[in-house]
Short mmCIF file of C-alpha atoms and ligand atoms in Angstrom, two decimals:
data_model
loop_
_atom_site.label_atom_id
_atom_site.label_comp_id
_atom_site.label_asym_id
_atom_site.label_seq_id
_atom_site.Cartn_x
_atom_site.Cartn_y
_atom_site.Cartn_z
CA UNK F 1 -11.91 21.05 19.63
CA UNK F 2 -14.56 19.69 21.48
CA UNK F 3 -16.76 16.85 19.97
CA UNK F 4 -19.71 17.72 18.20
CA UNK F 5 -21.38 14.91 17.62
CA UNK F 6 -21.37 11.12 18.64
CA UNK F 7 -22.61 8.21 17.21
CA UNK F 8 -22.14 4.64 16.32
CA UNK F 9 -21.27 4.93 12.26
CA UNK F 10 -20.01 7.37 10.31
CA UNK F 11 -20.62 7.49 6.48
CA UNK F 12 -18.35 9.03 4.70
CA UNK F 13 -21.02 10.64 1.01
CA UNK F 14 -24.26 10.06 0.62
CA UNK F 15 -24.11 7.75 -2.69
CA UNK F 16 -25.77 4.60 -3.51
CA UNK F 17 -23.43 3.01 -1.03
CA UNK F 18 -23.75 4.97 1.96
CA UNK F 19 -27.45 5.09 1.47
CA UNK F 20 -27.57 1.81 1.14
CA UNK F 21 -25.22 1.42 4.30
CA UNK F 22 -27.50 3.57 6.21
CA UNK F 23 -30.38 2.37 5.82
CA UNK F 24 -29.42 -0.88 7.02
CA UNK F 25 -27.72 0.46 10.29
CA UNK F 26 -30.74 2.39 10.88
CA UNK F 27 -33.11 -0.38 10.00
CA UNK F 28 -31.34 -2.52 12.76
CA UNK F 29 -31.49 0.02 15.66
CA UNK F 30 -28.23 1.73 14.77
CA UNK F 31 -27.38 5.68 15.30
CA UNK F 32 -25.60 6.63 12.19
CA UNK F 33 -24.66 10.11 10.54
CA UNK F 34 -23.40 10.35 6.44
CA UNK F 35 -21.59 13.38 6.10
CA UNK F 36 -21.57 14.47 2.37
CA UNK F 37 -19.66 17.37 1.06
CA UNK F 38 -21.79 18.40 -2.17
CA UNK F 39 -25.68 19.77 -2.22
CA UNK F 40 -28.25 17.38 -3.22
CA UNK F 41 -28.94 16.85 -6.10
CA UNK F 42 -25.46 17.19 -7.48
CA UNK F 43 -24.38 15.57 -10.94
CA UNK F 44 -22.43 12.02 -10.83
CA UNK F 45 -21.84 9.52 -13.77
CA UNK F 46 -23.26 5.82 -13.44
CA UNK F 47 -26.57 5.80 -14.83
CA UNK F 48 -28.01 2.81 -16.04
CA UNK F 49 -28.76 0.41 -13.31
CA UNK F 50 -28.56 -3.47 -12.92
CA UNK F 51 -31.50 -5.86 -11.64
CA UNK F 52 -28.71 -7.03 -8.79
CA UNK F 53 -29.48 -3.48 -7.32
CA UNK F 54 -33.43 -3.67 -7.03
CA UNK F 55 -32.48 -6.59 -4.30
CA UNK F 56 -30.53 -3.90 -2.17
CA UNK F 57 -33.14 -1.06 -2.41
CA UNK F 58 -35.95 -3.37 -1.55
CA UNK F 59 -34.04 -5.10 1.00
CA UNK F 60 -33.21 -1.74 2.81
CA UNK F 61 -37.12 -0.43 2.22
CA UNK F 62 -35.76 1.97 -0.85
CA UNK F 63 -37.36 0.35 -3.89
CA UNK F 64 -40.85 1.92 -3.19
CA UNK F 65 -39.66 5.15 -3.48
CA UNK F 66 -37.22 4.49 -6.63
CA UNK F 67 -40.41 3.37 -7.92
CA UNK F 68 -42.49 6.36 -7.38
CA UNK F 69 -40.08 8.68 -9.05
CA UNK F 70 -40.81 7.68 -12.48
CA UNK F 71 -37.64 6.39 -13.56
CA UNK F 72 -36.79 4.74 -17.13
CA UNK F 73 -37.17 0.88 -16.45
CA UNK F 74 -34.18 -0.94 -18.15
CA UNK F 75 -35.20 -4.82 -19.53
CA UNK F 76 -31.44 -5.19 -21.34
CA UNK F 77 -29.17 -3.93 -23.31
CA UNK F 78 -27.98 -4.42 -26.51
CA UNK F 79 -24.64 -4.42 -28.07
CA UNK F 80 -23.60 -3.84 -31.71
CA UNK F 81 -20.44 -4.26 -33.99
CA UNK F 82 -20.75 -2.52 -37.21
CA UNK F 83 -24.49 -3.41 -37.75
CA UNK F 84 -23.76 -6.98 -36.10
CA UNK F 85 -26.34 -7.17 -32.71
CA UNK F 86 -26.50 -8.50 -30.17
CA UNK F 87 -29.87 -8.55 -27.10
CA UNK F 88 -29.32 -9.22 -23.81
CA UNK F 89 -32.83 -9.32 -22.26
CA UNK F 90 -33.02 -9.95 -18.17
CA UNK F 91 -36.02 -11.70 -18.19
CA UNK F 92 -34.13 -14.37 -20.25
CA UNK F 93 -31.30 -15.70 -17.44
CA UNK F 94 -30.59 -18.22 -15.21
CA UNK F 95 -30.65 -16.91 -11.87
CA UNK F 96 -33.40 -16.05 -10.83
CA UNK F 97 -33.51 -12.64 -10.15
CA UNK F 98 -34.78 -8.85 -10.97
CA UNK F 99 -35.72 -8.46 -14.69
CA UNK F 100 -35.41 -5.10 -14.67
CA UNK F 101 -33.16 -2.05 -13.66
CA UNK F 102 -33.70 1.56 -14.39
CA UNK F 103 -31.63 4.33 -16.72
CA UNK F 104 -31.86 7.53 -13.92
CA UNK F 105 -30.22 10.83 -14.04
CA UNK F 106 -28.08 10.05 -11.06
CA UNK F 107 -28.32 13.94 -9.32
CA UNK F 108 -32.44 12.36 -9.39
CA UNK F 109 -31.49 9.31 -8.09
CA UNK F 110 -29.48 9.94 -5.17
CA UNK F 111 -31.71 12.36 -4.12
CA UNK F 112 -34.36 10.05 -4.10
CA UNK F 113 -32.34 7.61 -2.31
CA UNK F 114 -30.89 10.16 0.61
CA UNK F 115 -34.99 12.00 1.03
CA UNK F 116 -35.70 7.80 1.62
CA UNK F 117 -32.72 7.97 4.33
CA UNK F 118 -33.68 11.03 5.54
CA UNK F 119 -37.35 9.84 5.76
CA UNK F 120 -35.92 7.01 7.90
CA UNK F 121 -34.42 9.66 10.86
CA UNK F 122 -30.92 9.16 9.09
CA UNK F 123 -29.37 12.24 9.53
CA UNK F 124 -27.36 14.09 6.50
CA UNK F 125 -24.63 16.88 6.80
CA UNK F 126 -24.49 17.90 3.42
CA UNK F 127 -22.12 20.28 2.72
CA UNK F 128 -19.44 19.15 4.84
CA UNK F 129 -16.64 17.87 4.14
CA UNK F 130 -14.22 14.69 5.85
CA UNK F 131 -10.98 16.24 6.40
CA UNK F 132 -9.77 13.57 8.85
CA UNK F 133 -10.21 10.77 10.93
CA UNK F 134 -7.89 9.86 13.60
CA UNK F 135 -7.90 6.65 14.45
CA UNK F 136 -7.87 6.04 18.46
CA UNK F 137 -8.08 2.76 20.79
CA UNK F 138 -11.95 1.28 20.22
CA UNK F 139 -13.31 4.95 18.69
CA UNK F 140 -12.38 7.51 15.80
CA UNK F 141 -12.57 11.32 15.93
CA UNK F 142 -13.41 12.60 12.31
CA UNK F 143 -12.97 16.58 11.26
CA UNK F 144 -15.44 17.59 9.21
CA UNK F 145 -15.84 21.14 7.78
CA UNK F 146 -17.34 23.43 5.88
CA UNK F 147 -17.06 27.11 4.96
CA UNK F 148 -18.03 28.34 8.65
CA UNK F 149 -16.45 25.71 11.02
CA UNK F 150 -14.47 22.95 12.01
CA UNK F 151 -16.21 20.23 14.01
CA UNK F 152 -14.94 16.54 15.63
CA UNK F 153 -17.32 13.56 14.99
CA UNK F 154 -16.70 10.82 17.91
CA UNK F 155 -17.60 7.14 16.28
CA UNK F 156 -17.74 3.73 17.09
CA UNK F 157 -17.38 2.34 13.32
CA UNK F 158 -16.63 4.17 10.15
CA UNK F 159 -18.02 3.37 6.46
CA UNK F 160 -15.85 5.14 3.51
CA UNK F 161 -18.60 5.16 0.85
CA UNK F 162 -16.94 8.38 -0.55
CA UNK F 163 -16.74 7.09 -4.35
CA UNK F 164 -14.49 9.08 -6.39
CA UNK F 165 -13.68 11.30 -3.11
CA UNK F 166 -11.83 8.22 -2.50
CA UNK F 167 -11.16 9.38 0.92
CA UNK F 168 -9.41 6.68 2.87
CA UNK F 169 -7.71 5.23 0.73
CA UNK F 170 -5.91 8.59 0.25
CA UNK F 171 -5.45 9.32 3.82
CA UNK F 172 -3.74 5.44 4.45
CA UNK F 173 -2.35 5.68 1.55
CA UNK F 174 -3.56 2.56 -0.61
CA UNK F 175 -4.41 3.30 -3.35
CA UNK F 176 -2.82 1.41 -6.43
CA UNK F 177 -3.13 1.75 -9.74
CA UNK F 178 -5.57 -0.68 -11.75
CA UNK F 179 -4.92 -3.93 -13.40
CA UNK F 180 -6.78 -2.71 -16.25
CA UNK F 181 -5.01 -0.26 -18.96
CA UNK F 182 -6.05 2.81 -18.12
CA UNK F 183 -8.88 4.26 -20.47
CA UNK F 184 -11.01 7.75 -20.03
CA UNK F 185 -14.39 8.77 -21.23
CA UNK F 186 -16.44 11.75 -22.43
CA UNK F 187 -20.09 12.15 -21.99
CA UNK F 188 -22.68 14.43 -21.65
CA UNK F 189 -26.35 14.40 -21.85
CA UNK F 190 -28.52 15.37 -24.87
CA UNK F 191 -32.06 16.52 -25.05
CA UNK F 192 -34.22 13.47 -26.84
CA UNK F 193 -35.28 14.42 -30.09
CA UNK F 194 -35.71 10.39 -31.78
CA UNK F 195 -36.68 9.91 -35.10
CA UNK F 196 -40.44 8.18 -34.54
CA UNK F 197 -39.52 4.97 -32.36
CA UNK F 198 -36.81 3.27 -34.17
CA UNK F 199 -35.55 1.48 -31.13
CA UNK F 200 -36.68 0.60 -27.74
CA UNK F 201 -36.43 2.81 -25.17
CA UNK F 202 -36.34 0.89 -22.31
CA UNK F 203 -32.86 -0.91 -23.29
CA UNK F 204 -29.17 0.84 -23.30
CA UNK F 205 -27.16 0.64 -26.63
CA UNK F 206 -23.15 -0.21 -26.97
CA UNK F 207 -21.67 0.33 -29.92
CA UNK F 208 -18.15 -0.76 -30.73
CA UNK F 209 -16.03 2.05 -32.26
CA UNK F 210 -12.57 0.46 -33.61
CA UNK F 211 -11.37 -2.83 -34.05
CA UNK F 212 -8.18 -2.51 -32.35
CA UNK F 213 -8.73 -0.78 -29.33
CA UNK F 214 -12.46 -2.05 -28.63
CA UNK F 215 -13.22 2.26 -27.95
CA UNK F 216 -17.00 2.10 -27.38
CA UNK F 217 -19.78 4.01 -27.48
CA UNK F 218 -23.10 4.24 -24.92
CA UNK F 219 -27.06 5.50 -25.26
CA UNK F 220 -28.56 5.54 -21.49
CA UNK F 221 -32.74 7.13 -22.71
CA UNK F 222 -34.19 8.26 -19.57
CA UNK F 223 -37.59 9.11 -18.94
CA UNK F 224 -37.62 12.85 -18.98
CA UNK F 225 -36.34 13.72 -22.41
CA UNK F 226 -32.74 13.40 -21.98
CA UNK F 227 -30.39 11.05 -22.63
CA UNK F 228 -26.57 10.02 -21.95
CA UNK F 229 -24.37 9.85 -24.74
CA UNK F 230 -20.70 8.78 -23.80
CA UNK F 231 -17.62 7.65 -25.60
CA UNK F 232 -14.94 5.87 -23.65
CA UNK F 233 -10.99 5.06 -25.24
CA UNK F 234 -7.67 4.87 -24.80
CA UNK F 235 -6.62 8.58 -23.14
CA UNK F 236 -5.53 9.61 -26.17
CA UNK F 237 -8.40 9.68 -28.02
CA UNK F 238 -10.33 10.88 -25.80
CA UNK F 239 -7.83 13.96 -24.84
CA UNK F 240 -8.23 15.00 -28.60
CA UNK F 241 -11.80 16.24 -27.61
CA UNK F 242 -10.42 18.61 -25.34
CA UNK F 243 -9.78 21.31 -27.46
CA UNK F 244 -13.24 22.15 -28.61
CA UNK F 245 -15.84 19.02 -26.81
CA UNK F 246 -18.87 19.85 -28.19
CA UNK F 247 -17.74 20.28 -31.69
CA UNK F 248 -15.49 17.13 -31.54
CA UNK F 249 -18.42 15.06 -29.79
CA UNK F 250 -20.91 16.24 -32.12
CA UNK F 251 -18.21 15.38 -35.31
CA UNK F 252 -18.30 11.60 -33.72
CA UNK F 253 -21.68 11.00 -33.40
CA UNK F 254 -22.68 12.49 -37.05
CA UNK F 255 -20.14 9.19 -37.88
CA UNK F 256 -22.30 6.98 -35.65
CA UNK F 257 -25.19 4.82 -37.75
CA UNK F 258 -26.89 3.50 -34.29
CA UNK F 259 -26.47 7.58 -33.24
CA UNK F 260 -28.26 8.55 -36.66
CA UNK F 261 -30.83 5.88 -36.47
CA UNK F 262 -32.34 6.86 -33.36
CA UNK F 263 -31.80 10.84 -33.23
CA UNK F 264 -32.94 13.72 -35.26
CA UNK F 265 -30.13 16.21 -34.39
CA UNK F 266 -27.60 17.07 -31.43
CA UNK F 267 -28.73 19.53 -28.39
CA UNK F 268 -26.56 19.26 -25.52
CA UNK F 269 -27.63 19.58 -22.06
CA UNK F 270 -24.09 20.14 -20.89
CA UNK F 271 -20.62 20.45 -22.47
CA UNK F 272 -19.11 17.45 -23.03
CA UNK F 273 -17.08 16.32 -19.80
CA UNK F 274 -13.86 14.15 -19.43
CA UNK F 275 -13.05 11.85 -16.86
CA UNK F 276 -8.90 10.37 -17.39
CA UNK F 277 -8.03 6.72 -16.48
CA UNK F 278 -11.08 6.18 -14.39
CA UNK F 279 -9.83 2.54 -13.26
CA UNK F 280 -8.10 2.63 -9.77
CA UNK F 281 -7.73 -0.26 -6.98
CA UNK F 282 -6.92 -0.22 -3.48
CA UNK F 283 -4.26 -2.52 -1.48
CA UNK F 284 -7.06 -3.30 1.64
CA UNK F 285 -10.70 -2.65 1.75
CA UNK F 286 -10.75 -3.31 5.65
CA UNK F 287 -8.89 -2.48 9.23
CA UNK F 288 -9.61 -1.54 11.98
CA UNK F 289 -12.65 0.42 12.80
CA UNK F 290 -13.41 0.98 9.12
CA UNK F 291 -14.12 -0.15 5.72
CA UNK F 292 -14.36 0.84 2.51
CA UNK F 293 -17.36 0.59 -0.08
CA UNK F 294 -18.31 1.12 -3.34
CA UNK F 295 -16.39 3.42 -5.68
CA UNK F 296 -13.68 3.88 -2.53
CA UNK F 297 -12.69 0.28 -2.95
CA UNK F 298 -11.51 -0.72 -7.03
CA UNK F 299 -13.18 0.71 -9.86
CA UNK F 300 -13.40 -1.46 -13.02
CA UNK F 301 -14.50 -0.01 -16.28
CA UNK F 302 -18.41 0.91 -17.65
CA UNK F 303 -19.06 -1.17 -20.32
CA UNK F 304 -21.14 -3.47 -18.03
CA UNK F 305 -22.66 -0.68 -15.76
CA UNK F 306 -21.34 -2.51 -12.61
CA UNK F 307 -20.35 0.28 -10.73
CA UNK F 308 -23.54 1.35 -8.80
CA UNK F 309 -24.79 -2.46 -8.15
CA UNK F 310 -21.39 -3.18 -6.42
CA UNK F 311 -21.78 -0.05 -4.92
CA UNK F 312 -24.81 -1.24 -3.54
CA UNK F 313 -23.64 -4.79 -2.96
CA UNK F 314 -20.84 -4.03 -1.08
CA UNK F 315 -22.66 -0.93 0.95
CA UNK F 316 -25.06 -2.98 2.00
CA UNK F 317 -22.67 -6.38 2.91
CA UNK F 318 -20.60 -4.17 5.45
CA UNK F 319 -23.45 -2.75 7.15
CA UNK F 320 -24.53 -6.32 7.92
CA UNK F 321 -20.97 -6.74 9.33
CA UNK F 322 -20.97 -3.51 10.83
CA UNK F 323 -24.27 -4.78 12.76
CA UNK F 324 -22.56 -7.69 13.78
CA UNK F 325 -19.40 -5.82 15.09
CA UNK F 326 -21.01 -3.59 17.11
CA UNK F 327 -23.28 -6.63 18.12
CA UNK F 328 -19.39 -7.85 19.52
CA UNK F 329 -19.76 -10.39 17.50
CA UNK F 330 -16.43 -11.41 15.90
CA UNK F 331 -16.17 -10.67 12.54
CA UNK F 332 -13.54 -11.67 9.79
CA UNK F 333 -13.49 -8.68 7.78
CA UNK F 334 -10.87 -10.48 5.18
CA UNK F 335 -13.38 -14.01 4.51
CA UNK F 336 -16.75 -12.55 5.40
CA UNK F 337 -15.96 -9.00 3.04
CA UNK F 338 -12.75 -8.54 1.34
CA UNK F 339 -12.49 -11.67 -0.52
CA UNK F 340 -16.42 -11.89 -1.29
CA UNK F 341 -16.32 -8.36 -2.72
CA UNK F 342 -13.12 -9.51 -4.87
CA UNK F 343 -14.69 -12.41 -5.77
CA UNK F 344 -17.55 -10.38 -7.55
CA UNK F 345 -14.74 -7.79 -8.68
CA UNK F 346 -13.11 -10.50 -10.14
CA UNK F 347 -16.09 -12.00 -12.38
CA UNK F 348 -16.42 -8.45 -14.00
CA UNK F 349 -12.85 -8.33 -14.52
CA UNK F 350 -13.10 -11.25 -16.75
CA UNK F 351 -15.45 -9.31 -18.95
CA UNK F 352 -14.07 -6.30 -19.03
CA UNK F 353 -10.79 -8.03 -20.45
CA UNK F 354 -12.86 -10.09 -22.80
CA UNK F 355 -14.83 -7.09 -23.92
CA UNK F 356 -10.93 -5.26 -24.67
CA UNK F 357 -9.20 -8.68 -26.47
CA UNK F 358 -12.14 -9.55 -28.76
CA UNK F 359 -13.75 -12.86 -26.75
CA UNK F 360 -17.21 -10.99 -25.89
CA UNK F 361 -16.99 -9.84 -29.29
CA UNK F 362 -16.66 -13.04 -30.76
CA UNK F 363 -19.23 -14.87 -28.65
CA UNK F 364 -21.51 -11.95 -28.71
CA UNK F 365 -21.86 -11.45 -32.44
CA UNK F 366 -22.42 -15.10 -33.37
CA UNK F 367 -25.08 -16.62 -34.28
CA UNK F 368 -23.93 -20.22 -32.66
CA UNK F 369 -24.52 -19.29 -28.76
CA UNK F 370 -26.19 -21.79 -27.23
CA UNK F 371 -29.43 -20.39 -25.38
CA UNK F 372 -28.45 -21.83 -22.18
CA UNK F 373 -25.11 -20.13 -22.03
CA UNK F 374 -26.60 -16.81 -23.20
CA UNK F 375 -29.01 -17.28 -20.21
CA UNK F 376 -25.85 -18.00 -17.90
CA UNK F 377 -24.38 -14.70 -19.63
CA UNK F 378 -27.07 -12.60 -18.82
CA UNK F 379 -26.93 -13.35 -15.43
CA UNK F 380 -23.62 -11.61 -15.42
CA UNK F 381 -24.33 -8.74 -17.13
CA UNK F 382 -27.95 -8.74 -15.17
CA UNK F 383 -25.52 -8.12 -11.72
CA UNK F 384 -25.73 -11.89 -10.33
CA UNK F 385 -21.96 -12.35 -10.06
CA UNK F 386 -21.98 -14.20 -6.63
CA UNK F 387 -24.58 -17.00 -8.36
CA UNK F 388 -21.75 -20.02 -7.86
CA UNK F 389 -24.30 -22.58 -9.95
CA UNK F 390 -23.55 -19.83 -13.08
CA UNK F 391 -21.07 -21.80 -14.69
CA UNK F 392 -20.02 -18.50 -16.54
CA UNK F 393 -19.33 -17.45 -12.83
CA UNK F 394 -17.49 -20.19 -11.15
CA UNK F 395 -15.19 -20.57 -13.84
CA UNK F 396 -15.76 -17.21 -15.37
CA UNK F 397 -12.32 -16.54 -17.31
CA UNK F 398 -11.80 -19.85 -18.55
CA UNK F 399 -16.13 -20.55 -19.15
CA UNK F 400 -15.55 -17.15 -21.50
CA UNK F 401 -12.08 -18.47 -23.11
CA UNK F 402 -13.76 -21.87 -24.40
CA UNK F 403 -16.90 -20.73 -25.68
CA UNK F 404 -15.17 -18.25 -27.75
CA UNK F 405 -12.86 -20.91 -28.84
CA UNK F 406 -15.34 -23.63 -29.72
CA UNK F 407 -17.28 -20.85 -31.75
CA UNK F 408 -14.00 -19.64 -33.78
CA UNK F 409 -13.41 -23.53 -34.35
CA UNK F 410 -17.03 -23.91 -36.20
P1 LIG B 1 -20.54 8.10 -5.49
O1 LIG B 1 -21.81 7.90 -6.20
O2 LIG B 1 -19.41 8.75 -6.22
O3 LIG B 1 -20.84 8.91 -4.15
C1 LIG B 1 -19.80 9.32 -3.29
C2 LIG B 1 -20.23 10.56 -2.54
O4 LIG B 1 -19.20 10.89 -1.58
C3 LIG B 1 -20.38 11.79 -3.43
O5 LIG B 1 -21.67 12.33 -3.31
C4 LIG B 1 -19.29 12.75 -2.96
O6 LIG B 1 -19.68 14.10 -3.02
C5 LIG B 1 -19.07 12.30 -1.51
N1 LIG B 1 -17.74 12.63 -1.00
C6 LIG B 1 -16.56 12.50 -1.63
N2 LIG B 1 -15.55 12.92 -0.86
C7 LIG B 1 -16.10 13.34 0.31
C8 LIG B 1 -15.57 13.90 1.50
N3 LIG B 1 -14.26 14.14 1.67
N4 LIG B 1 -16.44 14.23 2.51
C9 LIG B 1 -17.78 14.00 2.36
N5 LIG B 1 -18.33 13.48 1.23
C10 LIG B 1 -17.50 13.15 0.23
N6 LIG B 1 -21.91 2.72 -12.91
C11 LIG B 1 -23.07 2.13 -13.22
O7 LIG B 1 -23.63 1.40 -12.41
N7 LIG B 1 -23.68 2.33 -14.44
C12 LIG B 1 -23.11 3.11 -15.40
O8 LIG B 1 -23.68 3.28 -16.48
C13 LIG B 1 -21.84 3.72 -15.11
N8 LIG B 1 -21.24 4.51 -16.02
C14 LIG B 1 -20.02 5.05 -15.72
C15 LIG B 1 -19.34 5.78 -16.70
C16 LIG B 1 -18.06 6.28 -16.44
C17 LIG B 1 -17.33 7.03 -17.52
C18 LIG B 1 -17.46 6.07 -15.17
C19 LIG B 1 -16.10 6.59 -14.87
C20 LIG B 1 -18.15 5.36 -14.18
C21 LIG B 1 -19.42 4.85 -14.45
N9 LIG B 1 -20.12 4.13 -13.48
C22 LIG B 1 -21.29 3.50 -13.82
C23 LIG B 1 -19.60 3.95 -12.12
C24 LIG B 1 -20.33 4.85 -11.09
O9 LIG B 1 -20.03 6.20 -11.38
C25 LIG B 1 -19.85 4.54 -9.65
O10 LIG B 1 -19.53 3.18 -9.54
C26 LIG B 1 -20.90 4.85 -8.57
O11 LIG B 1 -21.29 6.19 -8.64
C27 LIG B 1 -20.31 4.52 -7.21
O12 LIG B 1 -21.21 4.88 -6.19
P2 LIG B 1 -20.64 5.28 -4.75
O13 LIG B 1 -21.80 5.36 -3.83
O14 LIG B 1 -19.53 4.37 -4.38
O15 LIG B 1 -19.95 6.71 -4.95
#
């Protein structure tokens, strides 16, 4: 087959990451092609934002055009145990960062994203699909296909920001399972229909379910009359939908008093849809002539909407390594990528396992936090997990541990 195409990076989807990823090569003089398989816009999950990501779209020259599209600006979010809550507002932390995020439909938002690439010269084969890449001396030769044809795409440098796709880490073989139990979730969206304005709308809503398993609950309002409803649990639970999802969802949220305070009655947009033990790792995010970003790499859990901002965090970082690469400058993928991106991973980690043994609960539904250290706190949950003078990231597991300790002791 002869080659079709060459160019200096290849981008495997044309999510947040490779966006992101893109825009940056381009910015910096780069030739770069993202090859995604679906039409824009296409549904994904992920949507309520962090304030970590505005600094990526407005680094890369997106943020104007997020802007313009009208999206639901996100100041916090707010958690509840069985009419216990608990605000988390961003423009009360301690780095200083974004104070807001937005809650998008994500089919709207990665559109806008890949028009702002496109806009850029950044060209986009949607529709196409990686099949391949062979990895030769210095270069890699990438099938890509679609219904018609076959074709070979000759590249210097290749960026895996295929999310879910998850396609390197398939083809080399390392993927591994999560350190997390494995959990699934059901969601949909549902046409807004509030009762008068009984809460804000520019905030998303937890709820905690059960006591023993921590099975939670999430409200994403959007701007355009919809919003995401989702409940995420162990498997079983959530397999027990299965048999008839919109009956079964709508039978869970009649039980829900944050659910009844805020909406008049259920319209779906969709049928309910289930996504099975969602958390995944990967045994390398680097080698050579590639790297992996985004969802490709390790996928936590939702219940702190991290996803898209590392996503965007970790898009973005290997472009700038990328740049440097091809610059032939050295770079050390493992200090200067791999363990900064675990580093982050690993701050969420800590709350994700303090949100499933009870310490979040306990320090979030007391009345004895200090202000300071719900500042620190917000930081977190605002995106800013690479902040070192955060003492509840430097020493995130153990910061988490003694709080909740000293406030069970009072
Ligand atoms: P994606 O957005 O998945 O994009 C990857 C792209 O690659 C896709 O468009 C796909 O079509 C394309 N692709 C795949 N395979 C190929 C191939 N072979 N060839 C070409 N293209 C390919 N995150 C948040 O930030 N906030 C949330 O509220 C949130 N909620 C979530 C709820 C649940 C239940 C789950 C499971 C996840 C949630 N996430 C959330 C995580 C979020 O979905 C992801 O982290 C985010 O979408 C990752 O972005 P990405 O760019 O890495 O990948």
């Amino acid at each position: 087959m002869n080659v079709f195409k060459e160019i200096d990076v290849l981008i495997i989807g044309a999510g947040p990451s490779g966006t992101i990823a893109s825009a940056y090569l381009k910015n910096n003089g780069f030739n770069v092609l993202i090859v995604e398989k679906k039409k824009f816009p296409r549904f994904v999950i992920g949507e309520s934002l962090l304030p970590r990501t505005i600094d990526h779209l407005e680094e890369v020259g997106f943020l104007e055009a997020v802007k313009n599209a009208g999206f639901q600006e996100k100041l916090g979010a707010t958690f509840f145990d069985k009419g216990k809550k608990c605000e988390f507002l961003f423009a009360e932390q301690f780095t200083k960062g974004y104070e807001y995020a937005f809650q998008v439909p994500r089919d709207e938002f990665d559109k806008v994203l890949s028009d702002a690439a496109e806009k850029k010269g950044i060209e986009i084969l949607f529709e196409y699909t990686v099949e391949n890449v062979d990895f030769q001396d210095g270069f890699q030769n990438t099938t890509i296909s679609n219904n018609n044809e076959k074709l070979i795409v000759k590249s210097k440098f290749i960026i895996d920001a295929s999310g879910y796709g998850r396609v390197l880490p398939k083809q080399l073989d390392l993927n591994v399972p999560s350190s997390l139990k494995a959990r699934s979730a059901i969601f949909t969206q549902l046409k807004n229909n509030f009762k008068g304005i009984t809460q804000k709308q520019n905030n998303i809503f937890i709820d905690t379910l059960d006591d023993d398993t921590k099975a939670w609950m999430w409200i994403i309002p959007f701007s355009d009359n919809r919003t995401s409803v989702g409940f995420v649990g162990d498997d079983k639970w959530i397999q027990s939908f299965q048999e008839n999802p919109k009956n079964k969802f709508s039978e869970a949220l009649g039980k829900n008093a944050i659910f009844n305070d805020i909406f008049q009655e259920i319209e779906f947009e969709f049928e309910p849809t289930i996504i099975r033990g969602y958390s995944v790792g990967v045994k390398q995010v680097f080698g050579d002539g590639y790297v992996m970003v985004g969802n490709s790499t390790e996928f936590l859990d939702p219940v702190f909407s991290s996803g898209v901002m590392l996503a965007t965090e970790t898009g973005l970082l290997a472009a700038k390594l990328a740049v440097k690469e091809l610059k032939d400058t050295v770079v050390d993928w493992q200090t200067e990528y791999a363990d900064i991106v675990a580093g982050g991973v690993d701050v969420f980690r800590s709350y994700v396992d303090a949100w499933y043994d009870g310490t979040l609960h306990t320090i979030f539904f007391t009345n004895e936090i200090r202000k300071d250290m719900k500042e620190q706190i917000c930081s977190v949950l605002a995106g800013y997990v690479f902040d070192q003078k955060n003492p509840f990231v430097k020493k995130h597991r153990r910061a988490l541990k003694n709080l909740a300790k000293v406030i069970k002791m009072k």
